[in-house]
Structures are given as structure tokens and as C-alpha cells.
Amino acid sequence: MVTTSLPLMESDSPAHICPYDQACSYLQWAAKELKLDQSILEILSYPRKVVTVSIPVKMDHGDVRVLTGHRVQHSDILGPYKGGIRYHEAVTLREVSALAMLMTWKCALLGIPYGGAKGGIPIDPKKFTVGELERISRRYISELIKDIGPSVDILAPDMGTSAREMAWMMDTYSVNVGHSVPGVVTGKPLSIGGSLGREMATGRGVMIIIRESLADHGKSLAGARVAIQGFGNVGGAAAELLHKAGAKIIAVSSGAGGIFSEAGLDISVVKAYATENRRSVVGFPQGKPISNADLLTLSCDVLIPAALENQITQENVNQIKAQFIAEAANGPVTLEANRALEARGVTVLPDILTNAGGVVVSYLEWVQGLSYLFWDEERVNKEMEHLMVQAYRKVIHESKVRGVNLRLAAYTLGVGRVAQALTDRGLYP
């Protein structure tokens, strides 16, 4: 058993499941199946670099507030570090360390030449003005300037950030190095080198994996009853695309709660309502109110947790009624809950496969930027779908060959590729 020694942040509660320990459990699970050498497991259990910075920011009213920012770089065995920046009150060092590790396996699984990273600032962006968010973003990148770059560590939007923040970060980096460097971030506005298809990419990937899995079980998206916890960039895009494909979206939720309609929701109308109400669906007149917790236990064909980690645990797993669970969020189903669901015949589509559409199109954006050749949206979507379906088929094959569930199959493929690269490269010095 490998132990970890990341410092416990104040906002981490021992009473709750630690996301970093959870990530290490997945690694150890895969390592046991792969019969990895203990030294390889030891190396892969720790991030290569952990950077924590102070971010002094002048607020609009003139006072100075000091925030804390993190960037964790887990592995660059396969290529430059890659991962999002999130602005959320629940951000901790352990959380971003876990997400950086998961990104390593995700990129390896999809065959993308990246390693995993993640960063974040523990703030609620809704409580800051646009000017304050810009100063926070620019100072954060200034503090990280020596640790990022288009061939070192490439940033991307995540929870609480968007193309707007990526533009500020790209500009700050470029000004500091003296020339324009669009490749330091992905998920940028189109005007400065962003890629068509990026905004919907993660949600589109979720839709593709659900479609493939349903087809393997003799089912179709048409008429499938779907509940989605989280109506942000990922959940909202998945809802829109699934709705267009004929699925019946019976429930969606945002942070403060959700809405339910047995007859199905008109997603275009819900999206317009959320846009006018600070991205909240609460109060939508054509739906009944429902809590985020109750949404998870609805009777449906497909449940999509697209919010935070650890949403389906031993405490509520016996109440889950969905036949398919597609992890659009990172780590929404705990390892113990996953095993209980699989024992009941529930298909769990793991996060490192299901939500990989975003990093795939980020990679395609990076490639386009480096080559200065930009593609139309049809080609971007086609390239992304090819990589997603290819990875799904590999996971299905691995699952059958090894006689393991889909999560373990995905992890053996991802971890195995990184472990092989580490073995081939050797240990320096």
C-alpha cells in the first residue's frame, strides 16, 4: 500500500472522502491488476511538482485582499502538463492534486501526448466583479510564469472559468515573455486562436459515450429518459445535444437546486432561462423543484452527474435507480459505490473516458495553433468523435479480456501506458 503525504488543507475535512486518497485508490487498483513494479507505483503516486502562490489583489473599493492559488503538475512522462484552472470555493490542494492525477490517466487513455495538471483558486467568482476577476487571473498567472508554457504546462478553462479568463491568462503570459503565445492556454476565444467546437466539446463527448454504450446494449438515445445533475458548461451542453438526439431530459439542476418534468424539459427554453438568471435553473416555471440529492435518485435510463466529486457514495448508492451512469464530472461516484452499482448490473461509464471530449478538443486546438492551420467545426467534431469512439472501444475490449468493469479497464489502459513510458524512459539520474 502506497501512502501519500500531501499536506492537509484547512478546507479538507477528515469526515469526508478525500479526493486525493480516492485518486490514489484508483491508481492502486489498476496497479494491482497490471502487476506493476512497486517502484513504478511509488513514482506515479506523487505529483512531480506542487506550486502554491499568494495572490494579492486590489479590490474595486480600494482594499487589498490576499488569495491563494494552486497549480499541481502530476506527470509529464508522455508530454507537456495539461489541465484546467477552476475558481470554486471548494478548491483545495488535495482536490487539484487528485484532478491532476486523473488528467494524466485521461490523456494516456485517449492517446493524447500530454501529462496531467490542475490548478485553482478557492473563490466564488460570482462574488467578484469582472475587473476584480481579471486582476486575480492576471496576478495568478504572473506568479506561475516560470512553471507554465506551450511546451511545459498548458492551461484550460474549468469550473468557474471560461474563454474570458483564458484570454486574460494568455495575454498576461504573452506580455511577460515579450511576444504572443496562444499555445499557453486552450479554450480561448476564436479571435485569438481558439478552436471551433471547444465550447461544446466535453458535453459532446459525454453524449458520444452514452450513445455508444446504449447501442452496445441494444438501446437508443431516442426516447431515453435522462437526468443531469449540473447545468453548467458540461451538463448544459450534454443536455442540449442529447435533447437534439431525441432523448427526454426529465431533470437538470444547478448549484442551488433543480427542476423536474416527467414529460421532459425543453432544453432550449431552460437554457435561455438559466442565462437570464445567473446560470441557475431554480424557479423555472415549466418544471417542479427538486434538490440535487433527490435528482440523483430519480427513476431514469441515464443519470449524468456533471457537478462535483463524491455525489454517489455508500450513503445513497442503494437509492440509485438509473441503469446507466455517465460520469461527466470528475470522480462523482466513489470506488465503493461503483462496485455496488456494478454488482446490481448498472453500467458506470468512468470519468476519465466519458468527460474526455474537452481535453481532446483542447489538444486539437493546441495542434491547430502550433501549425497555424485552423479547421472548420465539422472537422474538429469528426476528429474528436473518432478519438472518443476509439478509446471507448479499447475500454470495452480491455474489460472483456481482463474480465473487469469499465472503470478498471479504463484505468489499466491509462495507467499502463504511463507506466510503460516511464519504464522505457528510465529514472534519471
Tab-separated table of C-alpha atoms in Angstrom:
chain	number	residue	atom	x	y	z
A	1	MET	CA	0.000	0.000	0.000
A	2	VAL	CA	1.396	3.367	-1.048
A	3	THR	CA	0.907	6.227	1.397
A	4	THR	CA	0.760	9.869	0.371
A	5	SER	CA	1.987	12.932	2.195
A	6	LEU	CA	0.269	15.948	0.691
A	7	PRO	CA	-0.406	18.475	3.471
A	8	LEU	CA	-3.993	18.568	4.733
A	9	MET	CA	-5.568	21.899	3.813
A	10	GLU	CA	-7.948	23.568	6.278
A	11	SER	CA	-10.942	23.074	3.988
A	12	ASP	CA	-10.358	19.319	3.762
A	13	SER	CA	-12.449	17.523	6.332
A	14	PRO	CA	-11.340	14.102	7.589
A	15	ALA	CA	-15.041	13.222	7.879
A	16	HIS	CA	-15.404	13.387	4.112
A	17	ILE	CA	-13.836	11.316	1.361
A	18	CYS	CA	-10.510	12.868	0.417
A	19	PRO	CA	-10.358	13.203	-3.371
A	20	TYR	CA	-6.589	12.646	-3.432
A	21	ASP	CA	-6.818	9.450	-1.415
A	22	GLN	CA	-9.633	8.364	-3.727
A	23	ALA	CA	-7.452	9.010	-6.791
A	24	CYS	CA	-4.616	7.012	-5.238
A	25	SER	CA	-7.049	4.164	-4.567
A	26	TYR	CA	-7.882	4.034	-8.268
A	27	LEU	CA	-4.181	4.001	-9.112
A	28	GLN	CA	-3.509	1.185	-6.669
A	29	TRP	CA	-6.481	-0.762	-8.007
A	30	ALA	CA	-5.120	-0.531	-11.549
A	31	ALA	CA	-1.550	-1.243	-10.427
A	32	LYS	CA	-2.669	-4.453	-8.750
A	33	GLU	CA	-4.434	-5.599	-11.922
A	34	LEU	CA	-1.385	-4.668	-14.031
A	35	LYS	CA	1.042	-6.214	-11.506
A	36	LEU	CA	3.090	-3.010	-11.624
A	37	ASP	CA	6.503	-2.899	-10.036
A	38	GLN	CA	6.283	-1.214	-6.614
A	39	SER	CA	8.817	1.450	-7.602
A	40	ILE	CA	6.702	2.490	-10.598
A	41	LEU	CA	3.630	2.705	-8.395
A	42	GLU	CA	5.553	4.793	-5.875
A	43	ILE	CA	6.621	7.314	-8.529
A	44	LEU	CA	3.150	7.618	-10.065
A	45	SER	CA	1.523	8.148	-6.656
A	46	TYR	CA	3.045	11.602	-6.222
A	47	PRO	CA	2.751	14.787	-8.283
A	48	ARG	CA	6.030	15.874	-9.773
A	49	LYS	CA	5.563	19.498	-8.740
A	50	VAL	CA	3.147	21.345	-6.450
A	51	VAL	CA	3.076	25.144	-6.659
A	52	THR	CA	1.136	27.314	-4.202
A	53	VAL	CA	1.207	31.083	-4.602
A	54	SER	CA	-0.145	34.171	-2.853
A	55	ILE	CA	-2.320	36.416	-4.995
A	56	PRO	CA	-2.569	39.973	-3.628
A	57	VAL	CA	-5.410	41.766	-5.400
A	58	LYS	CA	-6.712	45.316	-5.137
A	59	MET	CA	-10.497	45.223	-4.861
A	60	ASP	CA	-12.752	47.756	-6.547
A	61	HIS	CA	-13.327	49.574	-3.257
A	62	GLY	CA	-9.568	50.034	-2.756
A	63	ASP	CA	-8.762	47.387	-0.146
A	64	VAL	CA	-6.173	44.680	-0.836
A	65	ARG	CA	-7.168	41.052	-0.406
A	66	VAL	CA	-4.685	38.163	-0.493
A	67	LEU	CA	-5.915	34.957	-2.108
A	68	THR	CA	-4.214	31.569	-2.506
A	69	GLY	CA	-3.705	29.801	-5.824
A	70	HIS	CA	-2.518	26.274	-6.612
A	71	ARG	CA	-1.068	24.501	-9.648
A	72	VAL	CA	-0.273	20.804	-9.401
A	73	GLN	CA	1.738	19.085	-12.133
A	74	HIS	CA	1.371	15.343	-11.772
A	75	SER	CA	3.296	13.825	-14.686
A	76	ASP	CA	4.982	14.873	-17.934
A	77	ILE	CA	6.104	11.371	-18.933
A	78	LEU	CA	4.041	11.479	-22.142
A	79	GLY	CA	4.273	15.206	-22.895
A	80	PRO	CA	3.609	18.705	-21.518
A	81	TYR	CA	1.367	19.048	-18.495
A	82	LYS	CA	-2.252	19.831	-19.352
A	83	GLY	CA	-5.211	20.735	-17.200
A	84	GLY	CA	-7.831	23.256	-16.244
A	85	ILE	CA	-7.978	26.163	-13.841
A	86	ARG	CA	-11.026	26.234	-11.599
A	87	TYR	CA	-12.452	29.042	-9.483
A	88	HIS	CA	-14.618	27.469	-6.785
A	89	GLU	CA	-14.902	27.841	-3.032
A	90	ALA	CA	-14.273	24.100	-2.526
A	91	VAL	CA	-10.838	24.159	-4.220
A	92	THR	CA	-8.102	22.633	-2.060
A	93	LEU	CA	-4.593	21.430	-2.723
A	94	ARG	CA	-5.704	17.838	-2.313
A	95	GLU	CA	-8.577	18.278	-4.757
A	96	VAL	CA	-6.435	19.741	-7.548
A	97	SER	CA	-3.769	17.097	-6.874
A	98	ALA	CA	-6.380	14.390	-7.389
A	99	LEU	CA	-7.655	16.023	-10.566
A	100	ALA	CA	-4.117	16.400	-11.915
A	101	MET	CA	-3.559	12.666	-11.447
A	102	LEU	CA	-6.851	11.819	-13.149
A	103	MET	CA	-5.880	14.050	-16.076
A	104	THR	CA	-2.677	12.035	-16.523
A	105	TRP	CA	-4.640	8.801	-16.953
A	106	LYS	CA	-7.274	10.507	-19.117
A	107	CYS	CA	-4.744	11.833	-21.629
A	108	ALA	CA	-2.967	8.474	-21.740
A	109	LEU	CA	-6.242	6.622	-22.277
A	110	LEU	CA	-7.186	8.877	-25.199
A	111	GLY	CA	-3.706	8.574	-26.742
A	112	ILE	CA	-3.006	12.301	-26.347
A	113	PRO	CA	0.663	13.316	-25.809
A	114	TYR	CA	0.044	15.209	-22.579
A	115	GLY	CA	0.632	14.714	-18.885
A	116	GLY	CA	-1.806	15.755	-16.176
A	117	ALA	CA	-2.066	19.017	-14.263
A	118	LYS	CA	-4.717	21.058	-12.490
A	119	GLY	CA	-4.963	24.419	-10.813
A	120	GLY	CA	-7.404	26.545	-8.928
A	121	ILE	CA	-8.240	29.378	-6.586
A	122	PRO	CA	-10.740	28.843	-3.723
A	123	ILE	CA	-13.165	31.657	-4.570
A	124	ASP	CA	-16.762	32.025	-5.692
A	125	PRO	CA	-16.383	34.011	-8.935
A	126	LYS	CA	-19.955	35.285	-8.637
A	127	LYS	CA	-18.880	37.352	-5.624
A	128	PHE	CA	-16.284	39.328	-7.607
A	129	THR	CA	-16.663	41.992	-10.261
A	130	VAL	CA	-15.303	41.471	-13.760
A	131	GLY	CA	-12.445	43.866	-13.009
A	132	GLU	CA	-11.534	42.009	-9.827
A	133	LEU	CA	-11.613	38.638	-11.619
A	134	GLU	CA	-9.317	39.994	-14.306
A	135	ARG	CA	-6.800	41.240	-11.733
A	136	ILE	CA	-6.993	37.904	-9.871
A	137	SER	CA	-6.413	35.937	-13.087
A	138	ARG	CA	-3.528	38.090	-14.282
A	139	ARG	CA	-1.718	38.091	-10.931
A	140	TYR	CA	-2.189	34.328	-10.607
A	141	ILE	CA	-0.539	33.744	-13.988
A	142	SER	CA	2.229	36.218	-13.200
A	143	GLU	CA	3.070	34.142	-10.124
A	144	LEU	CA	3.112	30.930	-12.197
A	145	ILE	CA	5.024	32.394	-15.138
A	146	LYS	CA	8.125	30.188	-14.672
A	147	ASP	CA	6.102	26.996	-14.404
A	148	ILE	CA	3.845	27.204	-17.464
A	149	GLY	CA	4.265	27.485	-21.239
A	150	PRO	CA	3.131	25.889	-24.526
A	151	SER	CA	5.704	23.093	-24.213
A	152	VAL	CA	5.694	22.952	-20.400
A	153	ASP	CA	2.189	23.284	-18.960
A	154	ILE	CA	-0.898	24.290	-20.949
A	155	LEU	CA	-3.873	25.770	-19.107
A	156	ALA	CA	-7.580	25.414	-19.891
A	157	PRO	CA	-10.952	26.540	-18.523
A	158	ASP	CA	-12.660	24.529	-15.810
A	159	MET	CA	-15.378	25.084	-13.241
A	160	GLY	CA	-15.854	28.825	-12.702
A	161	THR	CA	-13.605	29.883	-15.597
A	162	SER	CA	-14.215	30.331	-19.327
A	163	ALA	CA	-12.716	31.640	-22.553
A	164	ARG	CA	-12.659	35.089	-20.943
A	165	GLU	CA	-10.240	34.041	-18.203
A	166	MET	CA	-8.126	32.123	-20.725
A	167	ALA	CA	-7.785	35.307	-22.804
A	168	TRP	CA	-6.562	37.249	-19.766
A	169	MET	CA	-4.124	34.482	-18.857
A	170	MET	CA	-2.790	34.127	-22.402
A	171	ASP	CA	-2.310	37.898	-22.660
A	172	THR	CA	-0.543	38.097	-19.284
A	173	TYR	CA	1.877	35.322	-20.231
A	174	SER	CA	2.495	36.869	-23.670
A	175	VAL	CA	3.200	40.322	-22.256
A	176	ASN	CA	5.675	38.852	-19.781
A	177	VAL	CA	7.639	36.902	-22.404
A	178	GLY	CA	7.508	39.695	-24.968
A	179	HIS	CA	5.539	38.070	-27.794
A	180	SER	CA	2.169	36.461	-28.421
A	181	VAL	CA	1.971	32.847	-27.202
A	182	PRO	CA	-1.511	31.481	-27.962
A	183	GLY	CA	-0.425	27.910	-27.145
A	184	VAL	CA	-0.054	28.562	-23.407
A	185	VAL	CA	-3.800	28.102	-22.961
A	186	THR	CA	-6.621	26.306	-24.752
A	187	GLY	CA	-10.301	27.134	-24.614
A	188	LYS	CA	-9.501	30.664	-25.816
A	189	PRO	CA	-11.832	32.961	-27.770
A	190	LEU	CA	-11.777	32.290	-31.522
A	191	SER	CA	-10.351	35.766	-32.116
A	192	ILE	CA	-7.029	34.823	-30.522
A	193	GLY	CA	-6.572	31.263	-31.746
A	194	GLY	CA	-9.338	29.281	-30.104
A	195	SER	CA	-10.885	26.277	-31.813
A	196	LEU	CA	-14.358	25.861	-33.168
A	197	GLY	CA	-16.200	23.141	-31.253
A	198	ARG	CA	-14.365	23.689	-27.957
A	199	GLU	CA	-17.309	25.156	-26.045
A	200	MET	CA	-19.489	22.073	-26.556
A	201	ALA	CA	-16.643	19.536	-26.595
A	202	THR	CA	-16.929	17.952	-23.145
A	203	GLY	CA	-20.715	17.695	-23.376
A	204	ARG	CA	-20.439	16.289	-26.900
A	205	GLY	CA	-18.001	13.651	-25.660
A	206	VAL	CA	-20.452	12.693	-22.901
A	207	MET	CA	-23.213	12.307	-25.493
A	208	ILE	CA	-20.986	10.165	-27.738
A	209	ILE	CA	-20.009	7.746	-24.963
A	210	ILE	CA	-23.627	7.392	-23.793
A	211	ARG	CA	-24.741	6.783	-27.381
A	212	GLU	CA	-22.120	4.077	-27.895
A	213	SER	CA	-22.910	2.343	-24.608
A	214	LEU	CA	-26.663	2.373	-25.197
A	215	ALA	CA	-26.110	0.939	-28.683
A	216	ASP	CA	-23.985	-1.882	-27.245
A	217	HIS	CA	-26.959	-2.746	-25.025
A	218	GLY	CA	-29.438	-2.659	-27.892
A	219	LYS	CA	-30.835	0.723	-26.879
A	220	SER	CA	-31.037	4.158	-28.481
A	221	LEU	CA	-30.790	7.786	-27.392
A	222	ALA	CA	-34.227	8.376	-28.889
A	223	GLY	CA	-36.705	8.297	-26.015
A	224	ALA	CA	-34.086	7.597	-23.336
A	225	ARG	CA	-35.015	9.270	-20.019
A	226	VAL	CA	-32.062	11.309	-18.769
A	227	ALA	CA	-31.414	13.210	-15.513
A	228	ILE	CA	-28.468	15.612	-15.303
A	229	GLN	CA	-27.009	16.963	-12.074
A	230	GLY	CA	-25.259	20.184	-13.082
A	231	PHE	CA	-26.301	22.557	-15.866
A	232	GLY	CA	-23.025	24.364	-16.426
A	233	ASN	CA	-20.704	24.188	-19.432
A	234	VAL	CA	-20.650	20.379	-19.450
A	235	GLY	CA	-24.107	19.441	-18.218
A	236	GLY	CA	-25.793	22.143	-20.274
A	237	ALA	CA	-24.026	21.102	-23.483
A	238	ALA	CA	-24.748	17.414	-22.858
A	239	ALA	CA	-28.409	18.228	-22.209
A	240	GLU	CA	-28.686	20.222	-25.435
A	241	LEU	CA	-27.028	17.557	-27.592
A	242	LEU	CA	-28.925	14.660	-26.021
A	243	HIS	CA	-32.191	16.549	-26.420
A	244	LYS	CA	-31.442	17.131	-30.118
A	245	ALA	CA	-30.693	13.394	-30.468
A	246	GLY	CA	-34.170	12.550	-29.193
A	247	ALA	CA	-33.515	11.846	-25.521
A	248	LYS	CA	-36.059	13.013	-22.960
A	249	ILE	CA	-34.353	15.203	-20.352
A	250	ILE	CA	-36.549	14.802	-17.281
A	251	ALA	CA	-34.417	16.756	-14.800
A	252	VAL	CA	-31.496	19.187	-14.628
A	253	SER	CA	-30.009	21.122	-11.737
A	254	SER	CA	-27.674	23.967	-10.852
A	255	GLY	CA	-25.942	24.702	-7.556
A	256	ALA	CA	-28.997	25.793	-5.571
A	257	GLY	CA	-31.340	23.091	-6.837
A	258	GLY	CA	-33.013	21.645	-9.878
A	259	ILE	CA	-36.185	21.144	-11.882
A	260	PHE	CA	-38.087	18.006	-12.886
A	261	SER	CA	-40.688	17.220	-15.539
A	262	GLU	CA	-41.923	13.704	-16.207
A	263	ALA	CA	-42.937	14.791	-19.720
A	264	GLY	CA	-39.436	16.106	-20.436
A	265	LEU	CA	-37.925	19.598	-20.429
A	266	ASP	CA	-37.490	21.855	-23.433
A	267	ILE	CA	-33.750	22.359	-23.044
A	268	SER	CA	-33.546	25.437	-25.293
A	269	VAL	CA	-36.104	27.182	-23.085
A	270	VAL	CA	-34.351	26.053	-19.887
A	271	LYS	CA	-31.025	27.307	-21.252
A	272	ALA	CA	-32.493	30.722	-22.048
A	273	TYR	CA	-33.972	30.906	-18.535
A	274	ALA	CA	-30.633	29.973	-16.928
A	275	THR	CA	-28.812	32.616	-18.993
A	276	GLU	CA	-31.157	35.276	-17.627
A	277	ASN	CA	-30.862	34.013	-14.043
A	278	ARG	CA	-27.118	33.826	-13.418
A	279	ARG	CA	-26.892	30.250	-14.750
A	280	SER	CA	-29.482	28.968	-12.269
A	281	VAL	CA	-32.455	26.800	-13.262
A	282	VAL	CA	-34.194	27.283	-9.904
A	283	GLY	CA	-37.670	28.720	-10.359
A	284	PHE	CA	-38.108	27.575	-13.953
A	285	PRO	CA	-41.912	27.718	-14.375
A	286	GLN	CA	-42.323	24.609	-16.552
A	287	GLY	CA	-40.702	22.265	-14.052
A	288	LYS	CA	-41.224	21.080	-10.494
A	289	PRO	CA	-38.477	21.934	-7.962
A	290	ILE	CA	-36.126	19.107	-6.965
A	291	SER	CA	-32.974	19.019	-4.858
A	292	ASN	CA	-29.605	17.950	-6.214
A	293	ALA	CA	-29.681	14.948	-3.880
A	294	ASP	CA	-33.157	13.840	-4.967
A	295	LEU	CA	-32.275	14.245	-8.645
A	296	LEU	CA	-29.668	11.501	-8.254
A	297	THR	CA	-32.316	9.009	-7.103
A	298	LEU	CA	-34.833	9.585	-9.915
A	299	SER	CA	-36.024	6.603	-11.938
A	300	CYS	CA	-34.358	7.115	-15.342
A	301	ASP	CA	-32.387	5.342	-18.033
A	302	VAL	CA	-29.307	7.544	-17.839
A	303	LEU	CA	-28.025	9.595	-14.898
A	304	ILE	CA	-25.314	12.176	-15.611
A	305	PRO	CA	-23.514	13.597	-12.549
A	306	ALA	CA	-21.964	16.735	-14.086
A	307	ALA	CA	-21.231	18.771	-10.955
A	308	LEU	CA	-18.779	17.884	-8.175
A	309	GLU	CA	-16.988	14.763	-6.979
A	310	ASN	CA	-18.316	12.227	-4.456
A	311	GLN	CA	-22.014	12.596	-5.266
A	312	ILE	CA	-22.839	8.883	-5.286
A	313	THR	CA	-21.442	7.190	-2.193
A	314	GLN	CA	-22.219	4.276	0.106
A	315	GLU	CA	-24.810	6.515	1.784
A	316	ASN	CA	-27.067	6.870	-1.267
A	317	VAL	CA	-25.967	4.135	-3.689
A	318	ASN	CA	-28.880	1.847	-2.796
A	319	GLN	CA	-31.317	4.602	-3.808
A	320	ILE	CA	-29.885	4.978	-7.321
A	321	LYS	CA	-32.395	3.779	-9.933
A	322	ALA	CA	-30.626	4.639	-13.209
A	323	GLN	CA	-29.430	1.828	-15.474
A	324	PHE	CA	-26.539	3.860	-16.901
A	325	ILE	CA	-24.400	6.424	-15.076
A	326	ALA	CA	-22.190	8.667	-17.192
A	327	GLU	CA	-19.573	10.495	-15.140
A	328	ALA	CA	-19.442	13.943	-16.733
A	329	ALA	CA	-17.870	15.323	-13.541
A	330	ASN	CA	-14.555	14.121	-12.136
A	331	GLY	CA	-14.969	11.409	-9.503
A	332	PRO	CA	-18.719	11.732	-8.829
A	333	VAL	CA	-19.001	8.020	-7.930
A	334	THR	CA	-16.824	6.638	-5.150
A	335	LEU	CA	-14.978	3.360	-5.619
A	336	GLU	CA	-17.185	1.538	-3.107
A	337	ALA	CA	-20.369	2.881	-4.714
A	338	ASN	CA	-19.061	1.900	-8.152
A	339	ARG	CA	-18.617	-1.688	-7.020
A	340	ALA	CA	-22.124	-1.776	-5.527
A	341	LEU	CA	-23.654	-0.398	-8.721
A	342	GLU	CA	-21.788	-2.855	-10.936
A	343	ALA	CA	-22.949	-5.726	-8.713
A	344	ARG	CA	-26.537	-4.639	-9.449
A	345	GLY	CA	-25.903	-4.566	-13.198
A	346	VAL	CA	-25.715	-0.786	-13.506
A	347	THR	CA	-23.314	0.383	-16.237
A	348	VAL	CA	-20.965	3.092	-14.946
A	349	LEU	CA	-19.173	4.991	-17.699
A	350	PRO	CA	-15.991	6.262	-15.990
A	351	ASP	CA	-14.972	9.895	-15.871
A	352	ILE	CA	-11.550	9.574	-17.494
A	353	LEU	CA	-13.328	8.316	-20.613
A	354	THR	CA	-16.737	9.995	-20.512
A	355	ASN	CA	-15.643	13.598	-19.922
A	356	ALA	CA	-12.504	13.475	-22.091
A	357	GLY	CA	-14.036	15.393	-25.004
A	358	GLY	CA	-12.802	18.702	-23.599
A	359	VAL	CA	-9.159	17.714	-23.412
A	360	VAL	CA	-9.382	16.087	-26.847
A	361	VAL	CA	-10.521	19.336	-28.468
A	362	SER	CA	-8.030	21.273	-26.340
A	363	TYR	CA	-5.350	19.083	-27.882
A	364	LEU	CA	-6.776	19.743	-31.347
A	365	GLU	CA	-6.751	23.495	-30.595
A	366	TRP	CA	-3.112	23.267	-29.497
A	367	VAL	CA	-2.204	21.389	-32.687
A	368	GLN	CA	-4.001	23.945	-34.840
A	369	GLY	CA	-2.241	26.805	-33.051
A	370	LEU	CA	1.209	25.275	-33.432
A	371	SER	CA	0.651	24.633	-37.146
A	372	TYR	CA	-1.184	27.930	-37.802
A	373	LEU	CA	-3.794	25.932	-39.733
A	374	PHE	CA	-7.324	26.180	-38.380
A	375	TRP	CA	-10.137	23.730	-39.134
A	376	ASP	CA	-13.875	24.125	-39.537
A	377	GLU	CA	-16.166	22.849	-36.774
A	378	GLU	CA	-17.198	19.770	-38.716
A	379	ARG	CA	-13.611	18.546	-38.909
A	380	VAL	CA	-12.969	19.291	-35.224
A	381	ASN	CA	-16.063	17.349	-34.175
A	382	LYS	CA	-15.193	14.486	-36.517
A	383	GLU	CA	-11.623	14.195	-35.181
A	384	MET	CA	-12.879	14.333	-31.591
A	385	GLU	CA	-15.563	11.711	-32.181
A	386	HIS	CA	-13.012	9.384	-33.777
A	387	LEU	CA	-10.719	9.573	-30.737
A	388	MET	CA	-13.604	9.196	-28.269
A	389	VAL	CA	-15.129	6.170	-30.017
A	390	GLN	CA	-11.696	4.595	-30.445
A	391	ALA	CA	-10.981	4.968	-26.719
A	392	TYR	CA	-14.426	3.595	-25.820
A	393	ARG	CA	-13.844	0.510	-27.967
A	394	LYS	CA	-10.441	-0.056	-26.347
A	395	VAL	CA	-12.024	0.148	-22.886
A	396	ILE	CA	-14.755	-2.330	-23.866
A	397	HIS	CA	-12.139	-4.715	-25.268
A	398	GLU	CA	-9.930	-4.379	-22.172
A	399	SER	CA	-12.944	-5.010	-19.949
A	400	LYS	CA	-13.778	-8.231	-21.764
A	401	VAL	CA	-10.203	-9.517	-21.996
A	402	ARG	CA	-9.457	-8.898	-18.317
A	403	GLY	CA	-12.938	-9.674	-17.036
A	404	VAL	CA	-13.143	-6.374	-15.154
A	405	ASN	CA	-15.595	-3.468	-15.050
A	406	LEU	CA	-15.294	-0.431	-17.306
A	407	ARG	CA	-13.637	1.789	-14.710
A	408	LEU	CA	-10.834	-0.641	-14.007
A	409	ALA	CA	-10.443	-1.290	-17.737
A	410	ALA	CA	-10.060	2.454	-18.397
A	411	TYR	CA	-7.534	2.834	-15.600
A	412	THR	CA	-5.459	-0.163	-16.633
A	413	LEU	CA	-5.171	1.322	-20.121
A	414	GLY	CA	-4.288	4.829	-18.895
A	415	VAL	CA	-2.009	3.846	-16.033
A	416	GLY	CA	-0.440	1.082	-18.104
A	417	ARG	CA	0.568	3.431	-20.889
A	418	VAL	CA	2.187	5.908	-18.494
A	419	ALA	CA	3.925	3.114	-16.583
A	420	GLN	CA	5.317	1.666	-19.818
A	421	ALA	CA	6.598	5.096	-20.908
A	422	LEU	CA	8.223	5.586	-17.507
A	423	THR	CA	9.895	2.185	-17.782
A	424	ASP	CA	11.130	2.921	-21.290
A	425	ARG	CA	12.454	6.358	-20.362
A	426	GLY	CA	14.144	5.138	-17.187
A	427	LEU	CA	14.901	7.017	-13.985
A	428	TYR	CA	17.290	9.977	-14.009
A	429	PRO	CA	19.851	10.230	-12.572
